[in-house]
PDB file of C-alpha atoms in Angstrom:
ATOM      1  CA  MET A 621      23.791  22.089 -10.297  1.00 56.00           C
ATOM      2  CA  PRO A 622      21.495  24.929  -9.182  1.00 60.00           C
ATOM      3  CA  GLY A 623      17.818  24.135  -9.589  1.00 65.00           C
ATOM      4  CA  SER A 624      18.432  20.399  -9.656  1.00 71.00           C
ATOM      5  CA  SER A 625      15.725  18.197  -8.161  1.00 74.00           C
ATOM      6  CA  GLU A 626      17.894  15.117  -7.615  1.00 77.00           C
ATOM      7  CA  ARG A 627      17.668  15.370  -3.825  1.00 80.00           C
ATOM      8  CA  ILE A 628      14.020  16.321  -3.436  1.00 88.00           C
ATOM      9  CA  GLY A 629      11.979  13.689  -1.646  1.00 90.00           C
ATOM     10  CA  ILE A 630       8.654  12.375  -2.881  1.00 91.00           C
ATOM     11  CA  ALA A 631       6.042  11.836  -0.173  1.00 92.00           C
ATOM     12  CA  THR A 632       2.384  10.909   0.009  1.00 91.00           C
ATOM     13  CA  ALA A 633       0.110  12.924   2.257  1.00 90.00           C
ATOM     14  CA  GLY A 634      -1.891   9.833   3.104  1.00 95.00           C
ATOM     15  CA  ILE A 635      -2.812   6.766   1.081  1.00 97.00           C
ATOM     16  CA  VAL A 636      -6.163   5.357   2.207  1.00 97.00           C
ATOM     17  CA  ALA A 637      -4.741   1.850   2.606  1.00 97.00           C
ATOM     18  CA  PRO A 638      -8.051  -0.008   3.171  1.00 97.00           C
ATOM     19  CA  LEU A 639      -9.115   0.916  -0.372  1.00 97.00           C
ATOM     20  CA  TYR A 640      -6.102  -0.635  -2.124  1.00 97.00           C
ATOM     21  CA  HIS A 641      -5.071  -4.174  -2.954  1.00 96.00           C
ATOM     22  CA  PRO A 642      -1.826  -4.602  -0.985  1.00 97.00           C
ATOM     23  CA  VAL A 643       0.120  -6.147  -3.872  1.00 96.00           C
ATOM     24  CA  VAL A 644      -0.822  -3.352  -6.262  1.00 96.00           C
ATOM     25  CA  LEU A 645       0.045  -0.721  -3.660  1.00 97.00           C
ATOM     26  CA  ALA A 646       3.404  -2.307  -2.770  1.00 97.00           C
ATOM     27  CA  GLU A 647       4.361  -2.672  -6.422  1.00 96.00           C
ATOM     28  CA  THR A 648       3.304   0.858  -7.403  1.00 96.00           C
ATOM     29  CA  LEU A 649       5.230   2.456  -4.540  1.00 96.00           C
ATOM     30  CA  ALA A 650       8.274   0.241  -5.162  1.00 95.00           C
ATOM     31  CA  HIS A 651       8.348   1.291  -8.825  1.00 95.00           C
ATOM     32  CA  LEU A 652       8.082   4.947  -7.866  1.00 94.00           C
ATOM     33  CA  ASP A 653      10.884   4.495  -5.337  1.00 94.00           C
ATOM     34  CA  VAL A 654      13.156   2.924  -7.961  1.00 94.00           C
ATOM     35  CA  LEU A 655      12.361   5.605 -10.543  1.00 91.00           C
ATOM     36  CA  SER A 656      13.073   8.361  -8.000  1.00 92.00           C
ATOM     37  CA  GLY A 657      16.343   6.858  -6.825  1.00 92.00           C
ATOM     38  CA  GLY A 658      15.011   5.798  -3.424  1.00 94.00           C
ATOM     39  CA  ARG A 659      13.383   9.076  -2.439  1.00 94.00           C
ATOM     40  CA  VAL A 660       9.814   7.917  -1.688  1.00 94.00           C
ATOM     41  CA  THR A 661       8.199   8.242   1.728  1.00 95.00           C
ATOM     42  CA  ALA A 662       4.728   6.731   1.939  1.00 95.00           C
ATOM     43  CA  GLY A 663       2.115   7.676   4.515  1.00 96.00           C
ATOM     44  CA  PHE A 664      -0.849   5.391   5.102  1.00 97.00           C
ATOM     45  CA  VAL A 665      -4.170   6.409   6.657  1.00 97.00           C
ATOM     46  CA  LEU A 666      -7.430   4.684   7.629  1.00 96.00           C
ATOM     47  CA  GLY A 667      -9.758   7.020   5.745  1.00 96.00           C
ATOM     48  CA  TYR A 668     -13.061   8.267   7.080  1.00 94.00           C
ATOM     49  CA  ARG A 669     -15.324   9.480   4.272  1.00 95.00           C
ATOM     50  CA  PRO A 670     -18.312   7.148   3.720  1.00 95.00           C
ATOM     51  CA  GLU A 671     -18.562   8.068   0.024  1.00 96.00           C
ATOM     52  CA  GLU A 672     -14.971   6.900  -0.623  1.00 94.00           C
ATOM     53  CA  PHE A 673     -15.638   3.536   0.961  1.00 96.00           C
ATOM     54  CA  ALA A 674     -18.962   3.170  -0.896  1.00 96.00           C
ATOM     55  CA  LEU A 675     -17.238   3.927  -4.204  1.00 96.00           C
ATOM     56  CA  TYR A 676     -14.851   1.012  -3.682  1.00 94.00           C
ATOM     57  CA  GLY A 677     -17.431  -1.335  -2.171  1.00 94.00           C
ATOM     58  CA  VAL A 678     -15.646  -1.438   1.190  1.00 95.00           C
ATOM     59  CA  THR A 679     -17.595  -1.100   4.413  1.00 94.00           C
ATOM     60  CA  GLN A 680     -16.293   1.361   6.985  1.00 94.00           C
ATOM     61  CA  PRO A 681     -16.464  -1.115   9.880  1.00 94.00           C
ATOM     62  CA  GLU A 682     -13.819  -3.206   8.008  1.00 95.00           C
ATOM     63  CA  ARG A 683     -11.404  -0.320   7.627  1.00 96.00           C
ATOM     64  CA  VAL A 684      -9.143  -1.014  10.608  1.00 97.00           C
ATOM     65  CA  ALA A 685      -8.739  -4.715   9.782  1.00 98.00           C
ATOM     66  CA  ARG A 686      -8.156  -3.906   6.086  1.00 98.00           C
ATOM     67  CA  PHE A 687      -5.636  -1.212   7.041  1.00 98.00           C
ATOM     68  CA  GLU A 688      -3.674  -3.574   9.286  1.00 98.00           C
ATOM     69  CA  GLU A 689      -3.711  -6.367   6.699  1.00 98.00           C
ATOM     70  CA  CYS A 690      -2.618  -4.010   3.933  1.00 98.00           C
ATOM     71  CA  LEU A 691       0.289  -2.597   5.952  1.00 97.00           C
ATOM     72  CA  GLU A 692       1.451  -6.061   6.961  1.00 97.00           C
ATOM     73  CA  LEU A 693       1.434  -7.269   3.380  1.00 97.00           C
ATOM     74  CA  VAL A 694       3.058  -4.159   1.906  1.00 97.00           C
ATOM     75  CA  THR A 695       5.834  -4.392   4.501  1.00 96.00           C
ATOM     76  CA  ARG A 696       6.360  -8.091   3.867  1.00 97.00           C
ATOM     77  CA  LEU A 697       6.374  -7.633   0.094  1.00 97.00           C
ATOM     78  CA  TRP A 698       9.036  -4.947   0.446  1.00 95.00           C
ATOM     79  CA  THR A 699      11.245  -6.936   2.821  1.00 95.00           C
ATOM     80  CA  GLU A 700      10.821 -10.629   1.975  1.00 96.00           C
ATOM     81  CA  ASP A 701      11.869 -12.495  -1.165  1.00 96.00           C
ATOM     82  CA  GLU A 702       8.553 -14.335  -1.490  1.00 96.00           C
ATOM     83  CA  VAL A 703       5.259 -13.956   0.375  1.00 97.00           C
ATOM     84  CA  THR A 704       2.398 -16.375   0.909  1.00 97.00           C
ATOM     85  CA  TYR A 705      -0.492 -14.975   2.916  1.00 97.00           C
ATOM     86  CA  ASP A 706      -4.037 -16.064   3.655  1.00 97.00           C
ATOM     87  CA  GLY A 707      -5.833 -13.190   5.352  1.00 96.00           C
ATOM     88  CA  LYS A 708      -9.406 -12.119   5.856  1.00 97.00           C
ATOM     89  CA  PHE A 709      -9.418  -9.858   2.777  1.00 96.00           C
ATOM     90  CA  THR A 710      -6.383 -10.901   0.745  1.00 96.00           C
ATOM     91  CA  SER A 711      -4.858 -14.238  -0.160  1.00 97.00           C
ATOM     92  CA  ILE A 712      -1.653 -14.497  -2.173  1.00 96.00           C
ATOM     93  CA  ARG A 713       0.664 -17.371  -2.998  1.00 96.00           C
ATOM     94  CA  GLU A 714       4.368 -17.047  -3.680  1.00 95.00           C
ATOM     95  CA  ALA A 715       4.155 -13.331  -4.517  1.00 92.00           C
ATOM     96  CA  TYR A 716       7.271 -11.253  -4.984  1.00 87.00           C
ATOM     97  CA  LEU A 717       8.187  -7.845  -6.323  1.00 85.00           C
ATOM     98  CA  SER A 718      10.604  -7.798  -9.217  1.00 77.00           C
TER      99      SER A 718
END
């Protein structure tokens, strides 16, 4: 059908991963992916603006460690049936996406 948007991808320019709770981020993106029929591509970035980090109460020196932890957890939540994790910034027990 001309003008149909059924094949258009949905992509993020860059989600500042250190500012999100990994479970919330994984769940939000998974829901969007389901609603779009599997057309979501997510890009994650470290972020750099001091005012963004201050707004969320996150210190900039933590950003790399938070980024790495967030990506690990999002990936695990998307690929494993159940996740238990005890990290520096996030601890979860028996979490899963439904």
